[in-house]
Short mmCIF file of C-alpha atoms in Angstrom, two decimals:
data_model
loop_
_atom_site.label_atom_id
_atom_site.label_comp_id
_atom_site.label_asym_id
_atom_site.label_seq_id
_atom_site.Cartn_x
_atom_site.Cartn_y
_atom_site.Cartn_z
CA UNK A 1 0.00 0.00 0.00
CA UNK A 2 0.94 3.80 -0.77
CA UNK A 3 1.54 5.70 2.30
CA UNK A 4 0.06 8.76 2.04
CA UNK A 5 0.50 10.18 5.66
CA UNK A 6 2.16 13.45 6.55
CA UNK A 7 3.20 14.09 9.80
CA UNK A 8 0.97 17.50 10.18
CA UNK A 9 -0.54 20.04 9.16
CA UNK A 10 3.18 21.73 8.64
CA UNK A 11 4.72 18.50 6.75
CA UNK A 12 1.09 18.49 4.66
CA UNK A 13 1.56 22.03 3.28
CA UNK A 14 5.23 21.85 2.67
CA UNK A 15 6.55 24.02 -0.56
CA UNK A 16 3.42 26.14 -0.55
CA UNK A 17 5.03 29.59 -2.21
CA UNK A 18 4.27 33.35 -2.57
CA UNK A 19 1.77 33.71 -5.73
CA UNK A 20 0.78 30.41 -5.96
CA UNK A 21 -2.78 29.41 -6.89
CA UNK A 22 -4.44 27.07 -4.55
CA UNK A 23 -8.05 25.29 -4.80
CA UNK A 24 -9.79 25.11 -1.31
CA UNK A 25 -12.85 22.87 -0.95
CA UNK A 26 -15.97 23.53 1.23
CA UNK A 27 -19.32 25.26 0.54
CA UNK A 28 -20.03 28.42 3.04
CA UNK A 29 -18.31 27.08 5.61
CA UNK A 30 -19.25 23.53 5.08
CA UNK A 31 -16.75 21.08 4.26
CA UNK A 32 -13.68 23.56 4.75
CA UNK A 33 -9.94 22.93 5.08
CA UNK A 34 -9.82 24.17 8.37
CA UNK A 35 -6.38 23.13 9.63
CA UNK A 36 -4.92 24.02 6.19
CA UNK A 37 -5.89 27.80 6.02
CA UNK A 38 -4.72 28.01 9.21
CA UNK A 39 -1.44 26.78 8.63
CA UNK A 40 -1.30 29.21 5.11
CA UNK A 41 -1.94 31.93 7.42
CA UNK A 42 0.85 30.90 9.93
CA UNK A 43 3.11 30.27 6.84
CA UNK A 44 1.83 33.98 5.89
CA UNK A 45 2.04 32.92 2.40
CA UNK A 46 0.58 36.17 -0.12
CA UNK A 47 -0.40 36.92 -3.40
CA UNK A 48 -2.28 33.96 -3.62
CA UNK A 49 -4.79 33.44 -6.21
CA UNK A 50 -7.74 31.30 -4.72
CA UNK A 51 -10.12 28.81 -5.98
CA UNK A 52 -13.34 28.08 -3.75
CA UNK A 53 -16.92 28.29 -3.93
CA UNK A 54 -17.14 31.06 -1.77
CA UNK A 55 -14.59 33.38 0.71
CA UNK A 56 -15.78 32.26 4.07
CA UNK A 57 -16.90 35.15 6.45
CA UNK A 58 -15.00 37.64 8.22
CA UNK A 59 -13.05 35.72 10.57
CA UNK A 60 -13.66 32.37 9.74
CA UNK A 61 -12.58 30.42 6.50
CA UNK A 62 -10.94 32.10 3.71
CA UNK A 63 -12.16 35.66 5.50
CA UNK A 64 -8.89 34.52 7.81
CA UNK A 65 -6.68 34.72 4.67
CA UNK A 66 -8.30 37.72 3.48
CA UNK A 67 -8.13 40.02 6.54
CA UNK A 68 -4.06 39.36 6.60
CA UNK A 69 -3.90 40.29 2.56
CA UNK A 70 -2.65 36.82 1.39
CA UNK A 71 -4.72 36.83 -1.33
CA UNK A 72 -4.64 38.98 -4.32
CA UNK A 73 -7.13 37.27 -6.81
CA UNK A 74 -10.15 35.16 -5.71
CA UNK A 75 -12.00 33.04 -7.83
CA UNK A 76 -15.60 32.01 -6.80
CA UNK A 77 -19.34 31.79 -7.69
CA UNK A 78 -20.68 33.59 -4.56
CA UNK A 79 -19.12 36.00 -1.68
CA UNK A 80 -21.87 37.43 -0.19
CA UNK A 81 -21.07 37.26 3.57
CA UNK A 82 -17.57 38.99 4.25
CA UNK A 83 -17.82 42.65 5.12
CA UNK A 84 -13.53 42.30 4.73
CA UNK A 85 -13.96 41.11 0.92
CA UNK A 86 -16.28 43.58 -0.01
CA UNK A 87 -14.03 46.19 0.96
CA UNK A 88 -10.74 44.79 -0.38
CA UNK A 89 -13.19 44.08 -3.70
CA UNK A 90 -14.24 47.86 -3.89
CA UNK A 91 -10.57 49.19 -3.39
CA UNK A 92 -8.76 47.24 -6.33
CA UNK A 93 -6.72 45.25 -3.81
CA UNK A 94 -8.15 42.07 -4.52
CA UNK A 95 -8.90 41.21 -7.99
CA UNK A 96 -11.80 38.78 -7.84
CA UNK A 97 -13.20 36.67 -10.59
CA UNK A 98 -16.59 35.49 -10.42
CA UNK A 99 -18.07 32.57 -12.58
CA UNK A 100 -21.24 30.27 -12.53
CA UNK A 101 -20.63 27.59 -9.31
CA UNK A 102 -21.39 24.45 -11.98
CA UNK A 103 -18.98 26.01 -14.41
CA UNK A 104 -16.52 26.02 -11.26
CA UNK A 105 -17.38 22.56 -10.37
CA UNK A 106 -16.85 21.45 -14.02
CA UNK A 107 -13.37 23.52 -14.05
CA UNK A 108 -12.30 21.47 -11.34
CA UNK A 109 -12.80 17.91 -12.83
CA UNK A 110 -11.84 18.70 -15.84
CA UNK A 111 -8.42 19.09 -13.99
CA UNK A 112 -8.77 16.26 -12.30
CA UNK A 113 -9.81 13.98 -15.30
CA UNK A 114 -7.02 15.80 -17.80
CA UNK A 115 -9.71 17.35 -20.09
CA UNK A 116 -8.37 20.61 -20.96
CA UNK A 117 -11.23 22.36 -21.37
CA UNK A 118 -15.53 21.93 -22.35
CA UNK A 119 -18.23 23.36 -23.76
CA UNK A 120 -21.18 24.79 -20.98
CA UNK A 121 -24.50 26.69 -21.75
CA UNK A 122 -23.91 28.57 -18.66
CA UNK A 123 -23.49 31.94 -18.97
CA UNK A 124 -24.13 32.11 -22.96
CA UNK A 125 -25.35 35.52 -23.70
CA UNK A 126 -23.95 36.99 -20.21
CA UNK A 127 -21.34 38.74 -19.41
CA UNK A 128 -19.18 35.64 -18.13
CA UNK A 129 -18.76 34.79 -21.91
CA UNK A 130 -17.08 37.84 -22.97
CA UNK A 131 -14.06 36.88 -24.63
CA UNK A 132 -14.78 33.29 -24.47
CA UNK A 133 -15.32 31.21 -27.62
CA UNK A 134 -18.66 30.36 -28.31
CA UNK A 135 -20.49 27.15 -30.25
CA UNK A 136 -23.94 25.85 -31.67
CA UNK A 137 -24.49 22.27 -30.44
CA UNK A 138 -27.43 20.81 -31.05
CA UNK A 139 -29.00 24.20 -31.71
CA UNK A 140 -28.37 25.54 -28.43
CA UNK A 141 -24.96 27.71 -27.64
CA UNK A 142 -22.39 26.77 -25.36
CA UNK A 143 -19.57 28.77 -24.10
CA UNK A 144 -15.90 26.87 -24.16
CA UNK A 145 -14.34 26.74 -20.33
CA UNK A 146 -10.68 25.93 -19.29
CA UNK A 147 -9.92 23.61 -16.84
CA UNK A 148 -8.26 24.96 -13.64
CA UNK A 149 -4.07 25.04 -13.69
CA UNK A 150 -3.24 25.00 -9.93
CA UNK A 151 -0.41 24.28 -7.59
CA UNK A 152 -2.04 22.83 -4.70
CA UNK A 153 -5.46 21.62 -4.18
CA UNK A 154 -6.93 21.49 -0.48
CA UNK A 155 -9.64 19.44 0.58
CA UNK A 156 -11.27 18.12 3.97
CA UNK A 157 -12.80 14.62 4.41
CA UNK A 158 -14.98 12.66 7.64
CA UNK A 159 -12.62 9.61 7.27
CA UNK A 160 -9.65 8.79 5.11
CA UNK A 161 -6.98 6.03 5.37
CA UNK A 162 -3.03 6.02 5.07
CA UNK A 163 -3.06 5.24 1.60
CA UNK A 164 -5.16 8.93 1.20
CA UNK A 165 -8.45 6.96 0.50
CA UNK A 166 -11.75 9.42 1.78
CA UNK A 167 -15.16 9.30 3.03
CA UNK A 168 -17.04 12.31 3.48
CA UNK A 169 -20.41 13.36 5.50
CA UNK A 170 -23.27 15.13 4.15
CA UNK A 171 -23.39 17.85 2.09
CA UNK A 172 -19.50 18.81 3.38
CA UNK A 173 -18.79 16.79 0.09
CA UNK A 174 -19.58 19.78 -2.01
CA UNK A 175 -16.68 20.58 -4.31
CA UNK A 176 -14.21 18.59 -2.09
CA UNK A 177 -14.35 15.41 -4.11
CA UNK A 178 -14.03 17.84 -7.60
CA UNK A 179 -10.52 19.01 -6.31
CA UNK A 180 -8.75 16.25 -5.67
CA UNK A 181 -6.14 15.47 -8.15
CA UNK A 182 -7.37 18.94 -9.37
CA UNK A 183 -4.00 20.44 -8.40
CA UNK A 184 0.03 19.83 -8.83
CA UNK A 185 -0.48 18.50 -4.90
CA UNK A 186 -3.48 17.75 -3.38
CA UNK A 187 -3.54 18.00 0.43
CA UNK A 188 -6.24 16.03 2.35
CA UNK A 189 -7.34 16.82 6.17
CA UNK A 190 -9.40 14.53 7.51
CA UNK A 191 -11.50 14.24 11.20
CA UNK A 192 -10.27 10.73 11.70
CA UNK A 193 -7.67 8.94 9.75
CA UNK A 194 -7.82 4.93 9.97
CA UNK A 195 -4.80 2.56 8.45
CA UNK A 196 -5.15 1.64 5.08
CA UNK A 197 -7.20 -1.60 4.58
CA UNK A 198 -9.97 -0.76 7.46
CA UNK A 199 -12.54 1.04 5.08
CA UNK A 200 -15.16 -0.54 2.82
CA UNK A 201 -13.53 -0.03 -0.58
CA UNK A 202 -17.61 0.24 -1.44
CA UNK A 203 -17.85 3.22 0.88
CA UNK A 204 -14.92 4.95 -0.56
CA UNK A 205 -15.88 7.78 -2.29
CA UNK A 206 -12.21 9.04 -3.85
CA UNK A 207 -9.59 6.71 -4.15
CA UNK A 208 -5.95 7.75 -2.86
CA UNK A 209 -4.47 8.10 -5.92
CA UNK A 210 -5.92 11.68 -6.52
CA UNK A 211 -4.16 12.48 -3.37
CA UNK A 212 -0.26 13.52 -2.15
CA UNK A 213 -0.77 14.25 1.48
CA UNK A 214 -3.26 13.09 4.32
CA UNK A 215 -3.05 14.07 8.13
CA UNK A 216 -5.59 13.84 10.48
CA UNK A 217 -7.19 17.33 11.78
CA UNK A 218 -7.40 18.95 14.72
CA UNK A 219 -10.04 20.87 17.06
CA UNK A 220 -12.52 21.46 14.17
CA UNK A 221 -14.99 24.16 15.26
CA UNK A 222 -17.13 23.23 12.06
CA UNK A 223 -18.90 26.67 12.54
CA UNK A 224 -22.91 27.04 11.21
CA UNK A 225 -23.34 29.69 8.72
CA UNK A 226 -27.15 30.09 9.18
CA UNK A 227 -28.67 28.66 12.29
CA UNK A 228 -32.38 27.46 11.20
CA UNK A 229 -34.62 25.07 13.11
CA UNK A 230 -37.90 24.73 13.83
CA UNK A 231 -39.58 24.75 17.25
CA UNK A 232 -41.60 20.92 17.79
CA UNK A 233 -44.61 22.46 17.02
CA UNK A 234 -44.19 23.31 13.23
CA UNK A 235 -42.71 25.92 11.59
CA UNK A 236 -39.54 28.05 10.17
CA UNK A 237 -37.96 30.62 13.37
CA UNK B 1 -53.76 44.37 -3.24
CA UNK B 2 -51.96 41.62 -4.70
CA UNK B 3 -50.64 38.45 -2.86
CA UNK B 4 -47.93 38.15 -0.69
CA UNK B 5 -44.85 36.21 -0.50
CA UNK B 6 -46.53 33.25 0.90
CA UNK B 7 -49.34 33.55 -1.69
CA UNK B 8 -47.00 33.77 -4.26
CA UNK B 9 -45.09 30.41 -3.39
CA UNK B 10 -48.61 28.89 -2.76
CA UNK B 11 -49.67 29.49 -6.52
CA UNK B 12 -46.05 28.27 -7.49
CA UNK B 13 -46.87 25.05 -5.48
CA UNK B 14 -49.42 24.32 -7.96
CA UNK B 15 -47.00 23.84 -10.57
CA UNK B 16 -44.91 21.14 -8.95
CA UNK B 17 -46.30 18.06 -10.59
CA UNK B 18 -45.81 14.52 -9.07
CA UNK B 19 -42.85 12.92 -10.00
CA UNK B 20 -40.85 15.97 -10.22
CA UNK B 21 -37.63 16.85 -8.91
CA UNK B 22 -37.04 20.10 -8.08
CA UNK B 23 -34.44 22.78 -7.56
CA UNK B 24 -35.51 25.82 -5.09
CA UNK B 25 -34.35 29.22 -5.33
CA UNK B 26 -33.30 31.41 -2.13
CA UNK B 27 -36.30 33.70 -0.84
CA UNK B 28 -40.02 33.42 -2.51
CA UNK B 29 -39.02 29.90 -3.70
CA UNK B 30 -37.82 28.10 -0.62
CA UNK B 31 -41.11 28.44 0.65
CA UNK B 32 -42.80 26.79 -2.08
CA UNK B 33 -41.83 23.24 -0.35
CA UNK B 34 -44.37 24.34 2.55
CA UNK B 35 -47.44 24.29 0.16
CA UNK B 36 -46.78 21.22 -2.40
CA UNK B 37 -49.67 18.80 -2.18
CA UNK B 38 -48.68 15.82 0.47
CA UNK B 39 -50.38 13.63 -1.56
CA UNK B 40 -47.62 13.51 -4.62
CA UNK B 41 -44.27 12.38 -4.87
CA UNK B 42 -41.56 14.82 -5.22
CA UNK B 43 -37.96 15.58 -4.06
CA UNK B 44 -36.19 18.85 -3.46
CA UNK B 45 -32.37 19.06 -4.73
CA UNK B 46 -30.06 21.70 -3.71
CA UNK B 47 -27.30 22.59 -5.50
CA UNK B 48 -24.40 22.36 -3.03
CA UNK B 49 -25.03 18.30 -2.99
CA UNK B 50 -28.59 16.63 -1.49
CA UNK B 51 -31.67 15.27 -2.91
CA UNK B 52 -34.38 14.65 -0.64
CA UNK B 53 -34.17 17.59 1.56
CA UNK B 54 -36.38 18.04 4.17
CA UNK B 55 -37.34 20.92 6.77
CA UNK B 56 -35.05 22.42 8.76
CA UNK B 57 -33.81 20.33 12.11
CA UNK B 58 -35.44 20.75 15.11
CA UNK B 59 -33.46 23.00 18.11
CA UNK B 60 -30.70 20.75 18.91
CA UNK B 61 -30.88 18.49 15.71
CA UNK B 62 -28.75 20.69 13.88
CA UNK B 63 -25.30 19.51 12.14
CA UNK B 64 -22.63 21.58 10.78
CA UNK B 65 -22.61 19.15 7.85
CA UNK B 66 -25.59 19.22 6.54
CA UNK B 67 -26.95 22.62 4.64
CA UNK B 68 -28.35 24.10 1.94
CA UNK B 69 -27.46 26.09 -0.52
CA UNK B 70 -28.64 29.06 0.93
CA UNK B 71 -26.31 27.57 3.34
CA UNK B 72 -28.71 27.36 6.08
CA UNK B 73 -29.18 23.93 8.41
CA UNK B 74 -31.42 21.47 7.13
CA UNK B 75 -32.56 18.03 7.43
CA UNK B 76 -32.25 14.37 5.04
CA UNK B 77 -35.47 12.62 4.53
CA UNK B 78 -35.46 8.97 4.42
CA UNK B 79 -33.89 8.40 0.73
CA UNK B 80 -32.30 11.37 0.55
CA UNK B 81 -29.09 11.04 -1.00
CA UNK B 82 -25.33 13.40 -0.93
CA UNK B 83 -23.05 13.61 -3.87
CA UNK B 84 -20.63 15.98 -5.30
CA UNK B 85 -21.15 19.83 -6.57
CA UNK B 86 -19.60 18.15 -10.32
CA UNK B 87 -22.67 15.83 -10.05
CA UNK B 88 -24.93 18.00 -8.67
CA UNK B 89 -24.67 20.28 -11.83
CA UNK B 90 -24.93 16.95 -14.20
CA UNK B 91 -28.23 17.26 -12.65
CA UNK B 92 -28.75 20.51 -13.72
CA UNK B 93 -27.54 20.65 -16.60
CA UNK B 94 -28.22 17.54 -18.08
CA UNK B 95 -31.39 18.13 -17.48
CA UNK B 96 -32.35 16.01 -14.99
CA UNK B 97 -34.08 18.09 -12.30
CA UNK B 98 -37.51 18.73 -13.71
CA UNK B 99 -38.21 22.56 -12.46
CA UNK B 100 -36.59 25.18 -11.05
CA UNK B 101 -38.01 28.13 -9.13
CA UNK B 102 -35.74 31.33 -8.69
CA UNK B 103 -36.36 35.28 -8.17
CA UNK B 104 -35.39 37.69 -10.71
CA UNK B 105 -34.62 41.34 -10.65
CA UNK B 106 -36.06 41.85 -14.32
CA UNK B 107 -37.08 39.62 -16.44
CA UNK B 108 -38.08 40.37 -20.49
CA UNK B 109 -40.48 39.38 -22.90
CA UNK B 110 -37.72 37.62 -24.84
CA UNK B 111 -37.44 35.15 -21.97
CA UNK B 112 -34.36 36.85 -20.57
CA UNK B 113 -33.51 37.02 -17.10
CA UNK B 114 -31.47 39.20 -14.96
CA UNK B 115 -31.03 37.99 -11.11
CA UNK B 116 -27.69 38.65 -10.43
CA UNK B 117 -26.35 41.89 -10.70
CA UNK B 118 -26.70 45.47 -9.61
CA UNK B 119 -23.77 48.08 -11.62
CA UNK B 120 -22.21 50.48 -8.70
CA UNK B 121 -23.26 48.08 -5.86
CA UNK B 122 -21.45 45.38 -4.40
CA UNK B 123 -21.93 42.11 -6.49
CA UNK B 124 -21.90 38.65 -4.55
CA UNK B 125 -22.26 36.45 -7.48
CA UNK B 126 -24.15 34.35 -9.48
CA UNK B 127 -23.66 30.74 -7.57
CA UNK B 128 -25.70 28.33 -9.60
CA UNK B 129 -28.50 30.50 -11.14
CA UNK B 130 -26.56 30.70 -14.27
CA UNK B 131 -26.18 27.13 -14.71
CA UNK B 132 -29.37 26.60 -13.34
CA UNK B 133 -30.78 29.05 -16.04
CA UNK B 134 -28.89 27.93 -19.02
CA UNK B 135 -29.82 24.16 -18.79
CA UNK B 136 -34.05 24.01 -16.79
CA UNK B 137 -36.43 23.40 -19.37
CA UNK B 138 -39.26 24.94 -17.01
CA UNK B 139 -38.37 28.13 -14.85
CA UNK B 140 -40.28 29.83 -13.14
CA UNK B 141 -39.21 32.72 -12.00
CA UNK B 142 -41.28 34.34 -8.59
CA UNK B 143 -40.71 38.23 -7.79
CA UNK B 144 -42.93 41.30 -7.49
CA UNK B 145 -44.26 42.70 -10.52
CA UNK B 146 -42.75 45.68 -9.63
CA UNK B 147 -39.22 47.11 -7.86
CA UNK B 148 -39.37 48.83 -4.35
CA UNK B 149 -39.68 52.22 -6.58
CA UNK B 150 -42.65 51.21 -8.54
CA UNK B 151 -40.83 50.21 -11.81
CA UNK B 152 -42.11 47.09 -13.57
CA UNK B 153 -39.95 44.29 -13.65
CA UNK B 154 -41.30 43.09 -16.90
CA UNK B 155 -39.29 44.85 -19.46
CA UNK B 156 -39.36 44.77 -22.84
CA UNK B 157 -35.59 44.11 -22.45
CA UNK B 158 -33.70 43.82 -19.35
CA UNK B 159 -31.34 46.56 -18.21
CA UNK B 160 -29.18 45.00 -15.87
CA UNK B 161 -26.21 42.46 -16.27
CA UNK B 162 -28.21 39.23 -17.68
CA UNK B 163 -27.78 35.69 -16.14
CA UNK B 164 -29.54 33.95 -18.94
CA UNK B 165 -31.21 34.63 -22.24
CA UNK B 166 -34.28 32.70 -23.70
CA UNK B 167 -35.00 30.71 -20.97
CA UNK B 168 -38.24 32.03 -18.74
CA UNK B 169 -41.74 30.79 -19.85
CA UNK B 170 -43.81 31.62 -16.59
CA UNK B 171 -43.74 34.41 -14.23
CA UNK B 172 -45.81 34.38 -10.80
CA UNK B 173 -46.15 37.71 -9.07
CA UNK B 174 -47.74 39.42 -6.72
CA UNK B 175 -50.45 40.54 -9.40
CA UNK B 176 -50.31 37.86 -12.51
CA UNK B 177 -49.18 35.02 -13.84
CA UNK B 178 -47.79 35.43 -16.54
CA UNK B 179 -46.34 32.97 -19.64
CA UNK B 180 -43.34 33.97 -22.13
CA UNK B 181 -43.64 33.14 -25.67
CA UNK B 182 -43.45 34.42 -28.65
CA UNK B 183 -41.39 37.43 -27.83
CA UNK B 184 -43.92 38.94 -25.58
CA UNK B 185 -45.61 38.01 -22.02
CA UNK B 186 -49.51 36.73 -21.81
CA UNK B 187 -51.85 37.42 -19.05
CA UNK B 188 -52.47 33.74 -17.94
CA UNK B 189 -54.58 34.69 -14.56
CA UNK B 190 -55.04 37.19 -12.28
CA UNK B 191 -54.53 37.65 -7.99
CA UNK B 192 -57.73 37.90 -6.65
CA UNK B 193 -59.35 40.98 -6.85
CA UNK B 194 -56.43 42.74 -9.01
CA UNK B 195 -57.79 44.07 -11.78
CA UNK B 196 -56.68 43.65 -15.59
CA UNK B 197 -55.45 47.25 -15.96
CA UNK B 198 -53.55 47.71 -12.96
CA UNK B 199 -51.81 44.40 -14.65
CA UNK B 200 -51.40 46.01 -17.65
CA UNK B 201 -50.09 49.56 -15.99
CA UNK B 202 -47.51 47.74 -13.98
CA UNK B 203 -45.78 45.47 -17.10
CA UNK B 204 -43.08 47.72 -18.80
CA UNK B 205 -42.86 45.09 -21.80
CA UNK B 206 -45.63 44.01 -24.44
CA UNK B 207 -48.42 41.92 -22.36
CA UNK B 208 -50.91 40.07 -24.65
CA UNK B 209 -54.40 39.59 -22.89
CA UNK B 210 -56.58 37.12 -25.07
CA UNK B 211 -60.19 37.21 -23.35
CA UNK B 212 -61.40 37.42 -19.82
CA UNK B 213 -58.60 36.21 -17.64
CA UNK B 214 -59.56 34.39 -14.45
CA UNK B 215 -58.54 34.89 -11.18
CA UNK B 216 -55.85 32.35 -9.07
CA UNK B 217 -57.54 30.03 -7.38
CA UNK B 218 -55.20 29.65 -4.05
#
């Protein structure tokens, strides 16, 4: 068996580099490398350009990234909840790129499957095709998209083994499974890592060999976005 | 007076068919789910990866790992099933979810939609809607016939930044509901007690009224 195992979080994002371009996973704050953004902000890396869904909130997620200026372009389908971003956005210090969240989905296996680029009706017509080629298929136009081209790719999993296999929970799955083998290096973190051979190779849902690096995570806070519930007797609050 | 948010999503609920899978907008549309007849079979999807999602978890139930994509807690019914955001947008695109509900800032009699973008204010981003857009072969798109200023969001052409073209064939408002063909919108029905011409005054683009046009029954 492979061993995929790193030591730590330090060992896992070893030869990380000033204006590199990284791909994060998570969805809000769903799914997130926690441990890893932390140790890019200890390793005050900058001029990063980053891939996610979204930017996290102000102090939490990529928002912990963005308040220390380690980012200079950010590429992502929605940013709505970080005051921080808005303002960086508004100033010209961060350049920020935003594109259709299927199209970004799509971008990242494309990467991971070596397709170099594909055709997408989304955002035919809009603004997101300027400068894009465009083509008829089957009477409906589709705008081409390029495959992402990044150094590291950082994603968080429930389980994984040594030999980098992963199992994740929920709807933290999100993009997380897209972006492995997406990048030069992809970096798992996982809540609980088991030796290789213990999983259900039915359960798995990525095998190891998209993966370079697994460590197991520490004191994930796993912080709600948007608190909703309902009170037993029925309805929204 | 026209209907209100929750009337709005109650007329929508009528067009959820049995059998249908279904992808739910943020606002007017996530309340559609309250009012879809028990007695049919259908399944929510959300774009960030579930199908079968269910209300939202009672105080205490609640788990980090398990939202929407308005990124709000949630719950799995029985069947529900996870999978990736790659996947989720095969769905989408490939045409597999049935219907999708979503608000709009403008929408025009072409079929064009604009739900995304404001110029001079700060933009968040499309997410899905674009995608969403591009590939549903019914949208329906629920909003107020008219801005907070009294404009008419049914424009002969949209003004703002589009996030589709073509691709709406039924509005439901406050007021109307309203079907896009042909380049132009028709007066399908009317809220209750909203009269004809105050439909007509508030729809900027060309509205087509072909005999007496009943009222919603809610």
């Amino acid at each position: 068996m492979i061993q995929k195992t790193v030591a730590d979080v330090h060992q896992a994002c070893h030869g990380v580099e000033d204006g590199m371009t990284l791909l994060l996973g998570g969805f809000g704050l769903c799914g997130i490398p926690e441990n890893a953004i932390a140790e890019l902000k200890r390793l005050n890396v900058r001029d990063l350009t980053c891939i996610s869904n979204n930017a996290g909130v102000d102090d939490f997620g990529l928002g912990l990234l963005l308040q220390s200026r380690q980012i200079s372009t950010m590429i992502a389908s929605y940013v709505g909840e970080n005051a921080e971003f808005e303002r960086q956005m508004l100033s010209g210090e961060l350049n920020v790129s935003l594109i259709p969240q299927g199209t970004l989905a799509q971008r990242c296996q494309a990467a991971q499957s070596g397709i170099p680029a594909f055709y997408t009706p989304a955002g035919y017509g809009t603004e997101v095709a300027q400068g894009k080629e465009v083509r008829e298929f089957n009477g409906k136009m589709h705008v081409l998209e390029h495959a992402f081209d990044a150094d590291f790719s950082f994603v968080k999993a429930w389980k994984g083994d040594t030999a980098g296999n992963l199992i994740f929970k929920g709807t933290a799955r999100n993009f997380n499974p897209n972006m492995c083998g997406a990048a030069t290096i992809t970096v798992a973190e996982v809540e609980e890592l088991v030796p290789a051979g213990t999983l259900d190779p039915n359960a798995i849902h990525i095998p190891g060999i998209f993966i370079q690096r697994i460590f197991q995570g520490a004191h994930y806070e796993k912080r709600i976005e948007q608190l909703t519930t309902r009170t037993k007797d029925h309805g929204a609050r | 007076m026209g209907l209100d948010k929750y009337q709005i999503a109650q007329r929508i609920a009528q067009e959820v068919k049995d059998g249908y899978y279904v992808n739910l907008g943020i606002g007017i549309p996530t309340l559609v789910a309250n009012f879809v007849r028990q007695d049919i079979d259908v399944e929510f999807q959300s774009e960030n990866g579930i199908l079968g999602m269910g209300p939202f978890p009672f105080e205490g139930d609640e788990d980090a790992d398990l939202i929407n994509a308005g990124k709000q807690t949630i719950t799995a019914l029985p069947g529900a099933v996870f999978f990736d955001s790659a996947m989720s947008f095969s769905m989408i695109r490939g045409r597999h979810v049935d219907l999708t509900i979503l608000g709009a800032m403008e929408v025009a009699q072409n079929g064009d939609i604009a739900n995304w973008k404001i110029p001079g204010k700060m933009v968040k981003g499309m997410g899905g809607a674009m995608d969403l857009v591009a590939s549903a072969e019914r949208i329906i798109v629920a909003m107020t016939h008219t801005n907070k200023a009294g404009a008419s969001k049914l424009l002969e052409a949209c003004t703002l930044p589009l996030t589709g073209v073509g691709c709406v064939k039924k509005i439901v408002t406050d007021l109307a509901v309203i079907e896009v063909r042909n380049n132009a919108f028709h007066l399908v029905e009317r809220a209750p007690g909203v009269s004809v011409a105050e439909i007509e005054a508030a729809t900027e683009g060309q509205l087509i009224i072909t005999g007496p046009v009943p009222e919603m029954i809610l």
